[in-house]
Coordinates of C-alpha atoms in Angstrom, one line a residue:
D268 CA 15.3 -45.1 -121.2
S269 CA 17.8 -45.5 -118.4
G270 CA 17.9 -48.9 -116.8
V271 CA 16.5 -50.7 -119.9
T272 CA 18.8 -53.1 -121.7
Y273 CA 18.6 -53.9 -125.4
S274 CA 19.3 -57.1 -127.4
Q275 CA 19.1 -55.5 -130.9
V276 CA 18.8 -52.1 -132.6
H277 CA 18.4 -50.8 -136.1
T278 CA 18.6 -47.2 -137.3
S279 CA 17.2 -45.8 -140.6
L280 CA 20.0 -44.5 -142.8
S281 CA 17.9 -41.8 -144.5
N282 CA 15.1 -40.7 -142.3
R283 CA 16.4 -40.2 -138.8
F284 CA 14.6 -42.7 -136.7
T285 CA 15.5 -45.9 -134.7
C286 CA 13.9 -49.0 -133.4
G287 CA 15.2 -51.6 -131.0
V288 CA 14.2 -54.7 -129.0
T289 CA 14.8 -54.8 -125.3
Q290 CA 16.1 -57.9 -123.5
T291 CA 12.5 -58.6 -122.5
G292 CA 11.3 -58.6 -126.1
V293 CA 9.6 -55.1 -126.1
T294 CA 10.0 -53.2 -129.4
K295 CA 10.7 -49.5 -129.0
C296 CA 11.0 -46.8 -131.6
W297 CA 11.9 -43.1 -131.5
G298 CA 12.9 -40.1 -133.8
Y299 CA 11.2 -39.0 -137.0
N300 CA 7.6 -40.1 -137.4
F301 CA 6.2 -38.4 -140.6
S302 CA 5.1 -41.7 -142.1
G303 CA 4.0 -43.3 -138.9
Q304 CA 7.1 -45.4 -138.7
L305 CA 7.3 -45.2 -134.9
C306 CA 3.9 -47.0 -134.6
L307 CA 2.4 -44.5 -132.2
G308 CA -1.1 -44.4 -133.8
H309 CA -0.5 -41.0 -135.3
F310 CA 1.8 -39.1 -137.6
I311 CA 2.9 -36.5 -135.1
Y312 CA 6.7 -36.1 -135.0
P313 CA 9.4 -36.3 -133.7
L314 CA 9.6 -38.4 -130.5
Y315 CA 12.7 -37.7 -128.4
Y316 CA 12.7 -40.9 -126.3
P317 CA 12.1 -44.7 -126.9
Q318 CA 8.4 -45.5 -126.9
A319 CA 7.0 -49.1 -126.8
V320 CA 5.3 -50.5 -129.8
N321 CA 2.0 -52.3 -129.2
I322 CA 2.9 -55.7 -130.6
S323 CA 3.7 -59.1 -129.3
T324 CA 7.2 -60.1 -127.9
A325 CA 9.8 -59.6 -130.6
T326 CA 13.3 -60.7 -131.3
M327 CA 14.3 -58.3 -134.0
A328 CA 13.3 -54.9 -135.4
V329 CA 14.4 -53.3 -138.7
T330 CA 13.9 -49.9 -140.2
S331 CA 13.8 -48.8 -143.8
S332 CA 13.4 -45.2 -145.2
T333 CA 9.9 -44.6 -143.9
S334 CA 8.6 -47.9 -142.4
S335 CA 9.6 -50.5 -139.7
C336 CA 9.1 -54.2 -139.2
A337 CA 9.5 -56.5 -136.2
L338 CA 10.2 -60.2 -136.1
L339 CA 7.9 -61.6 -133.4
S340 CA 8.8 -64.5 -131.1
S341 CA 6.3 -66.5 -133.0
N342 CA 8.4 -66.0 -136.2
E343 CA 5.6 -63.9 -137.7
I344 CA 6.3 -60.4 -138.8
S345 CA 4.5 -57.1 -138.1
C346 CA 5.1 -53.9 -140.1
W347 CA 4.0 -50.3 -140.0
G348 CA 4.6 -46.9 -141.6
D349 CA 4.8 -46.0 -145.3
S350 CA 3.9 -48.6 -148.0
V351 CA 3.9 -46.7 -151.2
Y352 CA 6.0 -49.5 -152.7
G353 CA 4.3 -52.3 -150.8
Q354 CA 7.1 -52.5 -148.2
L355 CA 4.6 -53.5 -145.4
G356 CA 4.1 -56.8 -147.2
K357 CA 0.4 -56.8 -146.9
G358 CA -0.5 -56.9 -150.6
E359 CA -1.7 -53.3 -150.6
L360 CA -0.2 -49.8 -151.1
I361 CA -1.3 -48.4 -147.7
H362 CA 0.2 -46.3 -145.0
S363 CA -0.4 -47.5 -141.4
H364 CA 0.6 -45.8 -138.1
T365 CA -0.5 -49.0 -136.3
P366 CA 1.1 -52.5 -136.7
L367 CA -0.1 -54.8 -139.5
D368 CA 0.6 -58.5 -139.1
Y369 CA 1.7 -60.4 -142.2
Q370 CA -0.7 -63.2 -142.8
G371 CA 0.6 -64.8 -146.0
G372 CA 1.5 -68.1 -144.4
I373 CA 5.3 -67.6 -144.2
T374 CA 7.1 -67.5 -140.9
F375 CA 10.6 -65.9 -140.7
S376 CA 13.8 -66.4 -138.8
Q377 CA 15.5 -63.2 -140.0
L378 CA 14.7 -59.8 -141.4
A379 CA 16.6 -57.1 -143.3
A380 CA 15.6 -53.6 -144.5
G381 CA 17.0 -50.7 -146.4
G382 CA 15.6 -47.9 -148.5
D383 CA 12.1 -49.0 -149.3
T384 CA 12.9 -52.7 -149.6
N385 CA 12.5 -55.5 -147.0
C386 CA 13.9 -59.0 -147.2
G387 CA 13.5 -62.0 -144.8
I388 CA 14.7 -65.6 -144.5
S389 CA 11.9 -68.0 -143.6
D390 CA 12.2 -70.6 -141.0
Q391 CA 12.5 -73.1 -143.9
N392 CA 15.7 -71.2 -145.0
K393 CA 14.0 -69.7 -148.1
L394 CA 14.8 -66.1 -149.0
Y395 CA 12.0 -63.6 -149.7
C396 CA 12.1 -59.9 -150.6
W397 CA 9.3 -57.3 -151.1
G398 CA 8.7 -53.5 -151.6
S399 CA 10.6 -51.3 -154.0
N400 CA 12.3 -52.9 -156.9
F401 CA 13.5 -49.9 -158.9
Y402 CA 17.1 -51.1 -158.8
Q403 CA 16.1 -54.8 -159.2
Q404 CA 17.0 -55.4 -155.6
L405 CA 14.2 -58.0 -155.1
G406 CA 16.2 -60.5 -157.2
D407 CA 13.2 -61.7 -159.2
S408 CA 14.5 -60.7 -162.7
T409 CA 12.2 -57.7 -163.0
N410 CA 12.1 -54.1 -161.8
T411 CA 8.5 -54.3 -160.7
D412 CA 7.6 -53.4 -157.1
N413 CA 6.1 -56.2 -155.0
K414 CA 3.5 -55.8 -152.3
D415 CA 3.9 -59.4 -151.0
P416 CA 7.1 -61.3 -150.1
Q417 CA 8.5 -62.9 -153.3
L418 CA 10.7 -65.9 -153.3
V419 CA 14.3 -65.4 -154.4
A420 CA 14.4 -68.9 -155.8
I421 CA 17.9 -69.0 -157.5
I422 CA 19.8 -69.0 -154.2
G423 CA 18.1 -72.0 -152.6
D424 CA 18.6 -72.2 -148.8
A425 CA 19.9 -69.0 -147.2
K426 CA 21.2 -68.1 -143.8
F427 CA 22.0 -64.3 -144.0
I428 CA 20.5 -61.4 -145.9
A429 CA 21.3 -57.7 -146.1
T430 CA 19.8 -55.0 -148.3
S431 CA 20.5 -51.3 -148.8
G432 CA 17.5 -50.5 -150.9
H433 CA 19.7 -50.3 -154.0
Q434 CA 21.3 -53.8 -153.8
S435 CA 21.0 -56.9 -151.8
C436 CA 23.4 -59.7 -150.7
A437 CA 22.8 -63.1 -149.1
I438 CA 24.9 -65.9 -147.8
D439 CA 23.6 -69.4 -148.6
N440 CA 23.9 -72.5 -146.5
S441 CA 27.1 -73.4 -148.3
D442 CA 28.6 -70.1 -147.1
E443 CA 28.7 -68.8 -150.7
L444 CA 27.9 -65.1 -151.2
W445 CA 25.3 -63.8 -153.7
C446 CA 24.5 -60.2 -154.6
W447 CA 22.1 -58.5 -157.0
G448 CA 20.6 -55.1 -157.9
N449 CA 22.2 -51.8 -158.6
N450 CA 25.9 -52.0 -159.5
S451 CA 26.7 -48.4 -160.7
Q452 CA 29.7 -48.2 -158.4
G453 CA 30.7 -51.8 -158.5
Q454 CA 29.0 -52.5 -155.2
L455 CA 28.1 -56.1 -156.2
G456 CA 31.7 -57.0 -156.3
N457 CA 31.6 -58.9 -159.6
G458 CA 34.4 -56.9 -161.3
N459 CA 32.2 -54.5 -163.4
T460 CA 29.4 -52.0 -163.1
I461 CA 26.6 -53.9 -164.7
S462 CA 23.5 -54.2 -162.5
K463 CA 22.0 -57.6 -162.0
A464 CA 18.3 -58.5 -161.8
L465 CA 19.1 -62.0 -160.5
P466 CA 21.5 -63.0 -157.8
I467 CA 25.0 -63.9 -158.9
K468 CA 27.8 -65.6 -157.0
I469 CA 30.5 -63.2 -155.7
D470 CA 34.1 -64.1 -155.0
S471 CA 33.5 -67.6 -156.4
G472 CA 36.2 -70.1 -155.5
T473 CA 37.6 -68.2 -152.5
T474 CA 36.8 -68.2 -148.8

């Protein structure tokens, strides 16, 4: 892809594929494609060079284990690939090797993905997560998977989100850090190894 410049890129930690957004807003993906996560219209794999995804102009692309999502310039999201846990956010457990636009009435300013979990911050600064919840990483007090974006209400307004697919962390508008989900190795940073189904403040009282 010589001569093309990029503004953002995200690579899957577990399944050997990458998506990025060029400076002109074109989403491109390459690598492993077993679940249709490259959005090529088929499941043939791999692809050895960046290939444009047939969606509107985008500002951000994220990759999970076997799916991908893009944040469009309209602040809407489009997802494709595997959805065995509902990670495409369409209310169904379906696979798609073509883009599926989310039509739930929420528009987003930021996306994050990891494992089989996606999270996003709406343009109203509200935090939503969806997909796999095996480790309680959706922050909704359960371990039930969700096929639609679910509000993480306890945090209030948020400005940054990250998820690994095991645990998630967010920064609120007061710059306080919240984390939740799997804590088997102390990765929540709360001084123990007890997992949390709801967000808890981390490093409280320090900056």
